[in-house]
Coordinates of C-alpha atoms and ligand atoms in Angstrom, one line a residue:
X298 CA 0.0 0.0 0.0
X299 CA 1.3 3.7 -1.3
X300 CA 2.4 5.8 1.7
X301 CA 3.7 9.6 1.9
X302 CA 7.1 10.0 3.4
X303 CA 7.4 13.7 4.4
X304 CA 10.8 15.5 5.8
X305 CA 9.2 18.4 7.3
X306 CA 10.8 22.0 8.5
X307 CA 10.4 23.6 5.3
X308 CA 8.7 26.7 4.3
X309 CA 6.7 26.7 1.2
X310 CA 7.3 28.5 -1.8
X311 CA 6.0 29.0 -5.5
X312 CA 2.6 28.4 -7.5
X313 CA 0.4 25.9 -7.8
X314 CA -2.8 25.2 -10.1
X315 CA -6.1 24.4 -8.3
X316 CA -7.9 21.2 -9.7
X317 CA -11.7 21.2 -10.9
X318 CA -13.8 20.4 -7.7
X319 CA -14.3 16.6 -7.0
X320 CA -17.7 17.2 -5.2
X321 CA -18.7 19.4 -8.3
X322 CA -17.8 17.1 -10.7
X323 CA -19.5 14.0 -9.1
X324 CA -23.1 15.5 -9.0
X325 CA -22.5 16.9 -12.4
X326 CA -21.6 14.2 -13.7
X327 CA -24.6 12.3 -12.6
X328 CA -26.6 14.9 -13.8
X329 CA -25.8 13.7 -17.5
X330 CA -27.8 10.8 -16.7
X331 CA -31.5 13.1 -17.5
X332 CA -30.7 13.9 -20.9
X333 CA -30.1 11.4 -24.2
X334 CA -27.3 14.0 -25.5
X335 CA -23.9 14.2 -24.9
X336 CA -22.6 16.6 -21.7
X337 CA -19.2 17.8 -22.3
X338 CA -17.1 18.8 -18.8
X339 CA -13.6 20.2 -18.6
X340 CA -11.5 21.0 -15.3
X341 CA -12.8 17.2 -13.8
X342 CA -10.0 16.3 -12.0
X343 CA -8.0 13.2 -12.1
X344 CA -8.8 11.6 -8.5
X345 CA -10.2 7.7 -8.1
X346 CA -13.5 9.3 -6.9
X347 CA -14.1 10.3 -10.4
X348 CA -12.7 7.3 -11.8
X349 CA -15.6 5.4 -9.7
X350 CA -18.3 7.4 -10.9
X351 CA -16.7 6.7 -14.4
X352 CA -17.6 3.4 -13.7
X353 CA -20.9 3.5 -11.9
X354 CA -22.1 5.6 -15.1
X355 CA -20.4 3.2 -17.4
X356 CA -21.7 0.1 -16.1
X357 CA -25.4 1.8 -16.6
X358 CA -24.7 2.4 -20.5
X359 CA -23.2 5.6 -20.2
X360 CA -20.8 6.5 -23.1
X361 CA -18.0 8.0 -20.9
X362 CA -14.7 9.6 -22.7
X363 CA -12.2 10.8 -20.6
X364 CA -9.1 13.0 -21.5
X365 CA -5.9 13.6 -19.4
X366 CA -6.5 17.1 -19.4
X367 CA -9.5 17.2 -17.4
X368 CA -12.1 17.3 -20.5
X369 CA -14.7 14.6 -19.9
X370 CA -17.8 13.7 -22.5
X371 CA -20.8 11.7 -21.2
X372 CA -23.1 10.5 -23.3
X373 CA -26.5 8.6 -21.4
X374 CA -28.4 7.9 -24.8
X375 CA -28.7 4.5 -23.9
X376 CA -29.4 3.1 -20.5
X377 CA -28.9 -0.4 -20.2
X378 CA -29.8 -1.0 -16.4
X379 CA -30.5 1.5 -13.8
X380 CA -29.0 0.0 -10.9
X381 CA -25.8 1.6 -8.5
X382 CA -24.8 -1.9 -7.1
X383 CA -23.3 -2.0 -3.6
X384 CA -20.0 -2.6 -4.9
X385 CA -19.7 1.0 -6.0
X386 CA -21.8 2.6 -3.7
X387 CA -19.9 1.3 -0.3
X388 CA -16.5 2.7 -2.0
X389 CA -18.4 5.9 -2.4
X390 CA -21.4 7.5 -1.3
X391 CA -22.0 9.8 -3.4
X392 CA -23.2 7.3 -5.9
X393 CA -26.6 7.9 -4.3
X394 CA -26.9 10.8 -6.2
X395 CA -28.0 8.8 -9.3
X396 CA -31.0 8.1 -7.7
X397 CA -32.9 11.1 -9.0
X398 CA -31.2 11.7 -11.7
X399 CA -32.7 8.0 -13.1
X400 CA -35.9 8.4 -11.4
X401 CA -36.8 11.4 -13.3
X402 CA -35.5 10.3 -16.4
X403 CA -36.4 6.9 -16.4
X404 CA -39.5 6.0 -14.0
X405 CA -36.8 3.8 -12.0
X406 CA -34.1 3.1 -10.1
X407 CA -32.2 0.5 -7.8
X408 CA -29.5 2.4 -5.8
X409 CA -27.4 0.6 -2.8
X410 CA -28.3 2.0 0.4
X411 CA -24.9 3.3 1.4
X412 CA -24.5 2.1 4.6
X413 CA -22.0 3.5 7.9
X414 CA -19.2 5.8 7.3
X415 CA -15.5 6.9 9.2
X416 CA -17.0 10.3 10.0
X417 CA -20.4 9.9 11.1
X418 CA -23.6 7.6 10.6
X419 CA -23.8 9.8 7.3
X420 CA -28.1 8.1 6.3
X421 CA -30.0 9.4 3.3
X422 CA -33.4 9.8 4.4
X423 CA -34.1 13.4 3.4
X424 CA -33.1 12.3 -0.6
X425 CA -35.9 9.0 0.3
X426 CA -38.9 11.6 2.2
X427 CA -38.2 14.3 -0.8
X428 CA -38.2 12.1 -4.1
X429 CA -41.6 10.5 -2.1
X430 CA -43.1 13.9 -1.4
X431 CA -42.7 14.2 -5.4
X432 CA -44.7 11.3 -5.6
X433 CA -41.9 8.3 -5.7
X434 CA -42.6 4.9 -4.1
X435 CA -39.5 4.0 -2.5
X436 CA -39.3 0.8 -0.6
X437 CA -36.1 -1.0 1.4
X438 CA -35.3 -4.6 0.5
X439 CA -31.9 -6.5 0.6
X440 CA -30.2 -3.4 1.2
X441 CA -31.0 -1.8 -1.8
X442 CA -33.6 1.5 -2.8
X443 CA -36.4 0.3 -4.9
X444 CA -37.6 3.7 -6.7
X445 CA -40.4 3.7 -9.1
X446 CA -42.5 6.8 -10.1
X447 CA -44.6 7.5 -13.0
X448 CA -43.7 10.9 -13.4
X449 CA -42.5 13.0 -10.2
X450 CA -44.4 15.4 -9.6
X451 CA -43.4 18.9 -8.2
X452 CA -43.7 19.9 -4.4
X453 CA -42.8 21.9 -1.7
X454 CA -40.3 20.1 0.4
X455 CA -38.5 21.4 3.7
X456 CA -35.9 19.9 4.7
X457 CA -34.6 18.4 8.3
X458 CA -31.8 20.0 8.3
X459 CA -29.3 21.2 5.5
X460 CA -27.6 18.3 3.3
X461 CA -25.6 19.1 -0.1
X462 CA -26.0 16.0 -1.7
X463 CA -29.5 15.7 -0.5
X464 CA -30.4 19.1 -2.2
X465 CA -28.3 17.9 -5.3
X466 CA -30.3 15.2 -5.8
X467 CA -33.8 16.6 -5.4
X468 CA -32.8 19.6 -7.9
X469 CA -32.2 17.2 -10.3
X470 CA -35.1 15.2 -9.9
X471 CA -37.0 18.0 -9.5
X472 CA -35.4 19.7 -13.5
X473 CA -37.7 16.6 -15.0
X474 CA -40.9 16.6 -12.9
X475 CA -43.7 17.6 -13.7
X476 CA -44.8 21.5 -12.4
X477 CA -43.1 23.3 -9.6
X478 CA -40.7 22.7 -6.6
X479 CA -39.4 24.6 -3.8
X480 CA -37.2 23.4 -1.4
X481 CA -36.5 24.7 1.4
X482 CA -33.6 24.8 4.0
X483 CA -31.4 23.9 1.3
X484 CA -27.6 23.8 0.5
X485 CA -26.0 27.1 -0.3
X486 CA -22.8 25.5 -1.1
X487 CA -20.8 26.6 -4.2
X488 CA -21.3 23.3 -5.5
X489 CA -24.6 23.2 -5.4
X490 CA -24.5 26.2 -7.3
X491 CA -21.9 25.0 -10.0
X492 CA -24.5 22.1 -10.6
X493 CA -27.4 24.6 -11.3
X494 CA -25.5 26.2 -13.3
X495 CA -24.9 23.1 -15.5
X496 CA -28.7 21.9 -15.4
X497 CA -29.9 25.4 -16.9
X498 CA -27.2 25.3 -19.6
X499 CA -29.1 21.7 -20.5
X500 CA -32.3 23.6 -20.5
X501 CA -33.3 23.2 -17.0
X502 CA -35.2 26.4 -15.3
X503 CA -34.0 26.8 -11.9
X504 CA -34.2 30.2 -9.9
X505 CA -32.2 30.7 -6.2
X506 CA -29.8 27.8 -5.7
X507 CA -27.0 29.6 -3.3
X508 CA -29.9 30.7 -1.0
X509 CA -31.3 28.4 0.8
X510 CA -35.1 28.4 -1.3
X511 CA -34.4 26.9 -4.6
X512 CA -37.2 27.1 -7.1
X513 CA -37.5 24.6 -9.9
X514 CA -39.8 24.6 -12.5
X515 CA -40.0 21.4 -14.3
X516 CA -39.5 20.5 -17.9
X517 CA -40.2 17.7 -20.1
X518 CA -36.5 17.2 -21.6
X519 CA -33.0 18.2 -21.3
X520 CA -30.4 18.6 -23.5
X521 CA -26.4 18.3 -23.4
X522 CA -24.2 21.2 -22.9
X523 CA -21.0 22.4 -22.2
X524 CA -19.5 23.1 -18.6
X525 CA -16.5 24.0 -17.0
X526 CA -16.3 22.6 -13.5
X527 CA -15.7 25.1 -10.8
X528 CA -12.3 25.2 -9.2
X529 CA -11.7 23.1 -5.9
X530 CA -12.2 25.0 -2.8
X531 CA -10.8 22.4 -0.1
X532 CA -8.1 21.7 -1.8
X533 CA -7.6 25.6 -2.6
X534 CA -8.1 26.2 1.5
X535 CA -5.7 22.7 2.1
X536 CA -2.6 24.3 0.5
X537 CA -3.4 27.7 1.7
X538 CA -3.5 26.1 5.9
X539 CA -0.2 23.9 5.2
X540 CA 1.8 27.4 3.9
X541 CA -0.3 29.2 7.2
X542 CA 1.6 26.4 9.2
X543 CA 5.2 25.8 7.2
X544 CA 5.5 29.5 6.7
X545 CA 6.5 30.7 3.4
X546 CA 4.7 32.5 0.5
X547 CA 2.6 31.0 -1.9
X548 CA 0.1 31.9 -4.8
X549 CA -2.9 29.4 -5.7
X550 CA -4.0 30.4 -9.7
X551 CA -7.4 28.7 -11.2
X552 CA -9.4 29.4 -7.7
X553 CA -12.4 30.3 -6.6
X554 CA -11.4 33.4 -3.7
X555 CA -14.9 34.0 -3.3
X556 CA -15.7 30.3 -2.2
X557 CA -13.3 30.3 0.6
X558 CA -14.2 33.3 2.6
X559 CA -14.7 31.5 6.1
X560 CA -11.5 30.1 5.1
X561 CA -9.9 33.1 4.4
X562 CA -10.9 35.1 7.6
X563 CA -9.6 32.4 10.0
X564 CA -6.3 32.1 8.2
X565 CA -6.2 35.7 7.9
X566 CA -7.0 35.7 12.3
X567 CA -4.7 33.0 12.3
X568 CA -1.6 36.0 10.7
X569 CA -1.6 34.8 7.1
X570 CA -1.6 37.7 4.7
X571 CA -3.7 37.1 2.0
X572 CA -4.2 38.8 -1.1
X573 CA -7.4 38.0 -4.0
X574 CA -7.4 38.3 -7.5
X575 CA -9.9 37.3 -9.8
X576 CA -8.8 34.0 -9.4
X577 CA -6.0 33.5 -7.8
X578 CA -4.9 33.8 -4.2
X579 CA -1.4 35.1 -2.4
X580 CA -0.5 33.8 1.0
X581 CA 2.2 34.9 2.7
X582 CA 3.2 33.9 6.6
X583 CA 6.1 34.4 8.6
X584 CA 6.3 33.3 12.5
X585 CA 4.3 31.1 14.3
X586 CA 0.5 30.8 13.7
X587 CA -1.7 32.6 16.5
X588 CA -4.5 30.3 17.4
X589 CA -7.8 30.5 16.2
X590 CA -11.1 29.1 17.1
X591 CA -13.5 27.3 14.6
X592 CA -17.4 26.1 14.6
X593 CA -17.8 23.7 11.8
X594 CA -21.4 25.0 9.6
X595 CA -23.1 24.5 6.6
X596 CA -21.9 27.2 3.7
X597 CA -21.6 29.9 4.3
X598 CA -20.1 29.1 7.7
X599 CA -16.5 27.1 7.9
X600 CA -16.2 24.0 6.2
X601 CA -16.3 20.4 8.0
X602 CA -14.1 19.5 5.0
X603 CA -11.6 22.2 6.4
X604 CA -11.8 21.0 9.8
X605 CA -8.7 19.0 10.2
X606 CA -6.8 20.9 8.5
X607 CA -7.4 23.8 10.7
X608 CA -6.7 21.2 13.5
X609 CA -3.6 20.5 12.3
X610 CA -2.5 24.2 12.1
X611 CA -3.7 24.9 15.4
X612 CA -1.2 22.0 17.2
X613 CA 1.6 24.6 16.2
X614 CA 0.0 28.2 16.8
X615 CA 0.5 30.0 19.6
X616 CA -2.3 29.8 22.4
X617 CA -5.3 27.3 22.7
X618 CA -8.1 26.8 19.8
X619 CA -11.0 25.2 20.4
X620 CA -11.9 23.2 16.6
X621 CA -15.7 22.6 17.2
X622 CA -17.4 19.7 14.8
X623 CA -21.0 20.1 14.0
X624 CA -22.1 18.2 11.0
X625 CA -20.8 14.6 11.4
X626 CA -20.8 12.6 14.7
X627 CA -17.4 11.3 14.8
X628 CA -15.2 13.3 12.7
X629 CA -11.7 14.0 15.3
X630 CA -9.7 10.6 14.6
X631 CA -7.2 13.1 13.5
X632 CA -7.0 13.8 16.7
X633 CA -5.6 10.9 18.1
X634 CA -3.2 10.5 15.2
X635 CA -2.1 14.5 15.8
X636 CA -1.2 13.6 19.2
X637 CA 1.4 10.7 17.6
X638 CA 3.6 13.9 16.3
X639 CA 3.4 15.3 19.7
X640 CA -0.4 17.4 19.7
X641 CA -1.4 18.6 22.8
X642 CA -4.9 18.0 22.1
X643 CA -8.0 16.6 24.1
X644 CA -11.0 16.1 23.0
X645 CA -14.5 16.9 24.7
X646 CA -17.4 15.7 22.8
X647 CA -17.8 17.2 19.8
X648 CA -14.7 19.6 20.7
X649 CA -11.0 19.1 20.0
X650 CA -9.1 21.7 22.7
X651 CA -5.8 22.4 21.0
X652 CA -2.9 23.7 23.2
X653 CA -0.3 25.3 20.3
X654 CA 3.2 23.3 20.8
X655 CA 6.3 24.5 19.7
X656 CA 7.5 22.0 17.8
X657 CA 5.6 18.5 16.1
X658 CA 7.8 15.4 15.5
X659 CA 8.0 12.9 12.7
X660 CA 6.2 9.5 13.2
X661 CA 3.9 7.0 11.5
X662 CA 0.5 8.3 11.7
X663 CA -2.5 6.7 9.3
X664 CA -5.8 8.2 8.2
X665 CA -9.4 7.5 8.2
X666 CA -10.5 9.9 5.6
X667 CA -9.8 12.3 3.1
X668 CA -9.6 15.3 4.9
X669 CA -8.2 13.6 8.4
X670 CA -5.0 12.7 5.5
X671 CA -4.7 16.4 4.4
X672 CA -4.5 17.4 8.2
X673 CA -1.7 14.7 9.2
X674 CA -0.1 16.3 5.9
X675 CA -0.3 19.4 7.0
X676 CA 1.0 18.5 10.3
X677 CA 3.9 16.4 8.7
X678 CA 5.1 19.3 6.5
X679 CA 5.6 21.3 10.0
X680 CA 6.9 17.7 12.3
X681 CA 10.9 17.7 12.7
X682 CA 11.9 14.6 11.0
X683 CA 10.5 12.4 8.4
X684 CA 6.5 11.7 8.6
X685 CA 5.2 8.3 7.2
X686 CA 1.2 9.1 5.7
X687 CA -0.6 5.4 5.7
X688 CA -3.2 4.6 4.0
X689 CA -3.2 7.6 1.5
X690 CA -5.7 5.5 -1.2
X691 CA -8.1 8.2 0.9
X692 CA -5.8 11.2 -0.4
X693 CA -6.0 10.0 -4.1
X694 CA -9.5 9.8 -4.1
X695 CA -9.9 13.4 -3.5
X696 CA -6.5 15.2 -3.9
X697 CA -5.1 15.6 -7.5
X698 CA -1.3 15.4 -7.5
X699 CA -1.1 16.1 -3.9
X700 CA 2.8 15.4 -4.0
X701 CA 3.5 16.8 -7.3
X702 CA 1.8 20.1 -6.3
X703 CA 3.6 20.1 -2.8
X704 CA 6.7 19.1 -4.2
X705 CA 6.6 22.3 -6.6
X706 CA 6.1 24.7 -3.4
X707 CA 9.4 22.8 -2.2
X708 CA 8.1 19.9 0.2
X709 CA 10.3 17.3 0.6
X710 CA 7.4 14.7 0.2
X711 CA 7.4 11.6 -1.9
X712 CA 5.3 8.4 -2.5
X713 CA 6.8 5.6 -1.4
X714 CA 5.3 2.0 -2.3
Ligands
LIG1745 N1 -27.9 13.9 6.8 C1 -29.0 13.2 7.3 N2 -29.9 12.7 6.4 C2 -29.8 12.9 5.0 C3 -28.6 13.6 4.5 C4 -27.7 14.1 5.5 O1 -29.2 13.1 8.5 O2 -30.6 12.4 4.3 C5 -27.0 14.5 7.7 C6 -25.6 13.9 7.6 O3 -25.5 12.7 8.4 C7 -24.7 15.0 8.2 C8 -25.4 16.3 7.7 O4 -26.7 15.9 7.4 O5 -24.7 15.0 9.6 C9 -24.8 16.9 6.4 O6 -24.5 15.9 5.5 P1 -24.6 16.2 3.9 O7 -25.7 15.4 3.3 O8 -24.6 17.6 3.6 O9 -23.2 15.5 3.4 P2 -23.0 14.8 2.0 O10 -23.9 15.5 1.0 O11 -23.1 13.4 2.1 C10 -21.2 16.4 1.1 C11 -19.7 16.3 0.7 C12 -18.9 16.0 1.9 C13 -19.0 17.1 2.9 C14 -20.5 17.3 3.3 C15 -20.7 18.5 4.2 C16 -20.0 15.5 -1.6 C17 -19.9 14.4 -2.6 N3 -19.7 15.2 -0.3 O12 -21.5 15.2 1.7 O13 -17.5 15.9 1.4 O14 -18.2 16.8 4.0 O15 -21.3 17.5 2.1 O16 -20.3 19.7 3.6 O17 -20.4 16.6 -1.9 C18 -15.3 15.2 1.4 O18 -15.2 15.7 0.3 O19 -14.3 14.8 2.0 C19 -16.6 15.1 2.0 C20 -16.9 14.2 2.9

């Protein structure tokens, strides 16, 4: 199994590109499942998340040609089954989100339930009470959702509480039905916004996605389109914490600034100096980072997938943060593997207390997810000594050219098999 060895001490230096967004790319991608013409992408990154989708489409009859620069053509013409088995699914969740894409399209569907997750029970029962509210019959059996509907029909639906995926998945299905839907308490994340973006480019007509009311009115058919997939903001906000921490000055081009301003402001708190351009962003930090509080929240508040890395800054800042986890249930295991470097960090409930050390030190530490990985990154680029990353099949799946990109700001990080 690949592992990252990292000599850490060094400050970072240079210019990176930002990738296309993986969870951009994985709803819109989906999304070329409700027409029968040809969706051309470009910016989808190279990660094995997309590489699974590749084959969760392909395996339903999708027509899927991929390029190595990041240009991606679907073509869902012909459906030969309509089922994401749990092979796929259990290697990633966000294979649900074919569910209402086929539903709408097709009348049917057979998606794996997902099951458990590292970070938290993670179920899918606002995507189930939504797609029935539109009229859906949706029952359980061998661990698998039946879905059959006529035609959905369009409703008002509020939702339990706010879930990106969820509201990804209803907007699609919703494009197709027949009539009008509002849903309410809904996503405001970029991405969700990239992806309506996307579904009225293939005719769909879909008013307020950012807010948190999105109105769709149904229509009978879409078509393909064209569509550039919005830059990656966690990874944008991943390299801009590890240069907050190493020290150093760094410029991320192909970003999104105005996607990352809860990021931003704590880094900025934290005594980065950041400059914006259209879309790029300058960091620049000298000294030891002060330390700075976060409250994990749906967009526009900070990021959960930002969490760790913030974590990992905060084991070397000056003072005591308090790194507060909201959305999932059991999202610190970084914790414990921060602590292996020498973290001075304890953890009540739902709240990691981080007392700032001076100094981390090299070790073997493992991860249980993608973002725990970027944080014990992070925290390996700072350690004294040589860091050993395990399991980092979770980096690949979300991270392009995680080594290659830190290696140009001067890391001394390789892959080691
Ligand atoms: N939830 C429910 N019922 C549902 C749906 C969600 O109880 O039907 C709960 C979840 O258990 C969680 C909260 O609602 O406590 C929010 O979950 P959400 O549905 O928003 O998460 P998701 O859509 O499954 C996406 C990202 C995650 C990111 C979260 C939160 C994609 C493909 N995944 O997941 O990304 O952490 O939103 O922002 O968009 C990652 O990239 O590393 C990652 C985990």
């Amino acid at each position: 199994m690949d592992k990252l060895r990292i000599t850490g001490g060094k400050p970072l230096e240079g210019e990176v590109r930002v990738s296309g967004a993986k969870n951009a790319a994985l709803p819109i991608m989906c999304a070329a499942l409700l027409a029968d013409k040809p969706l051309a992408l470009s910016n989808v990154p190279q990660l094995t998340d997309i590489s699974t989708a590749v084959k969760l489409l392909g395996q339903m009859g999708v027509a899927v040609e991929r390029h190595a620069d990041g240009r991606m053509t679907l073509d869902a013409k012909k459906i030969t089954n309509r089922v994401a088995p749990y092979e796929l699914v259990k290697t990633m969740r966000a294979s649900v989100l074919v569910l209402g894409p086929l539903l709408a399209r097709f009348g049917e569907a057979r998606v794996s339930l997902p099951g458990g997750c590292a970070i938290g029970s993670r179920p899918v029962d606002q995507h189930i009470k939504g797609l029935q509210a539109m009229g859906a019959a949706i029952t359980i059996e061998h661990g698998y959702m039946n879905a059959r509907a006529e035609r959905l029909r369009g409703t008002r639906i509020v939702m339990d509480m706010v879930t990106v995926t969820g509201t990804e998945n209803l907007m699609m299905a919703a494009a197709l039905a027949e009539g009008s839907t509002v849903l309410e308490n809904a996503a405001r994340e970029p991405e969700v916004v990239d992806l309506a973006n996307c579904l009225v480019a293939m005719g769909a007509c879909i008013e307020g996605a950012g807010t948190d009311v999105i109105r769709i009115e149904g229509v009978s058919s879409l078509s393909g389109t064209e569509h550039q997939v919005m830059p990656d903001r966690i990874e944008t906000g991943t390299f801009l914490a590890a240069a907050a921490a190493a020290g150093g000055a760094i410029r991320l081009s192909g970003a999104a600034p105005e996607s990352l301003d809860a990021t931003l402001e704590k880094l900025r708190q934290a005594g980065a100096k950041i400059a914006t351009g259209k879309d790029s962003i300058d960091l620049e930090m000298s000294g030891r980072p002060a330390a700075v509080s976060v409250r994990t929240a749906p967009y526009p508040g900070f990021a959960t997938d930002m969490q760790a890395q913030l974590m990992a800054l905060a084991t070397v800042a000056s003072g005591t943060a308090e790194i507060t986890e909201t959305i999932f249930e059991n999202r610190m295991m970084h914790a414990l593997e921060l602590q292996r470097l020498g973290a001075d960090i304890t953890i009540h409930g739902t709240t990691a207390v981080v007392k700032g050390v001076r100094k981390l030190q090299g070790a073997t530490v493992m991860a249980t997810d993608l973002r725990a990985s970027a944080g014990l990154v992070i925290a390996g680029l700072v350690a004294q000594g040589e860091t050993l990353v395990d399991r980092i099949y979770h980096l690949d799946r979300g991270y392009e050219a995680l080594e290659r990109k830190f290696g140009a700001l001067g890391a001394r990080i390789e892959r080691v098999h």
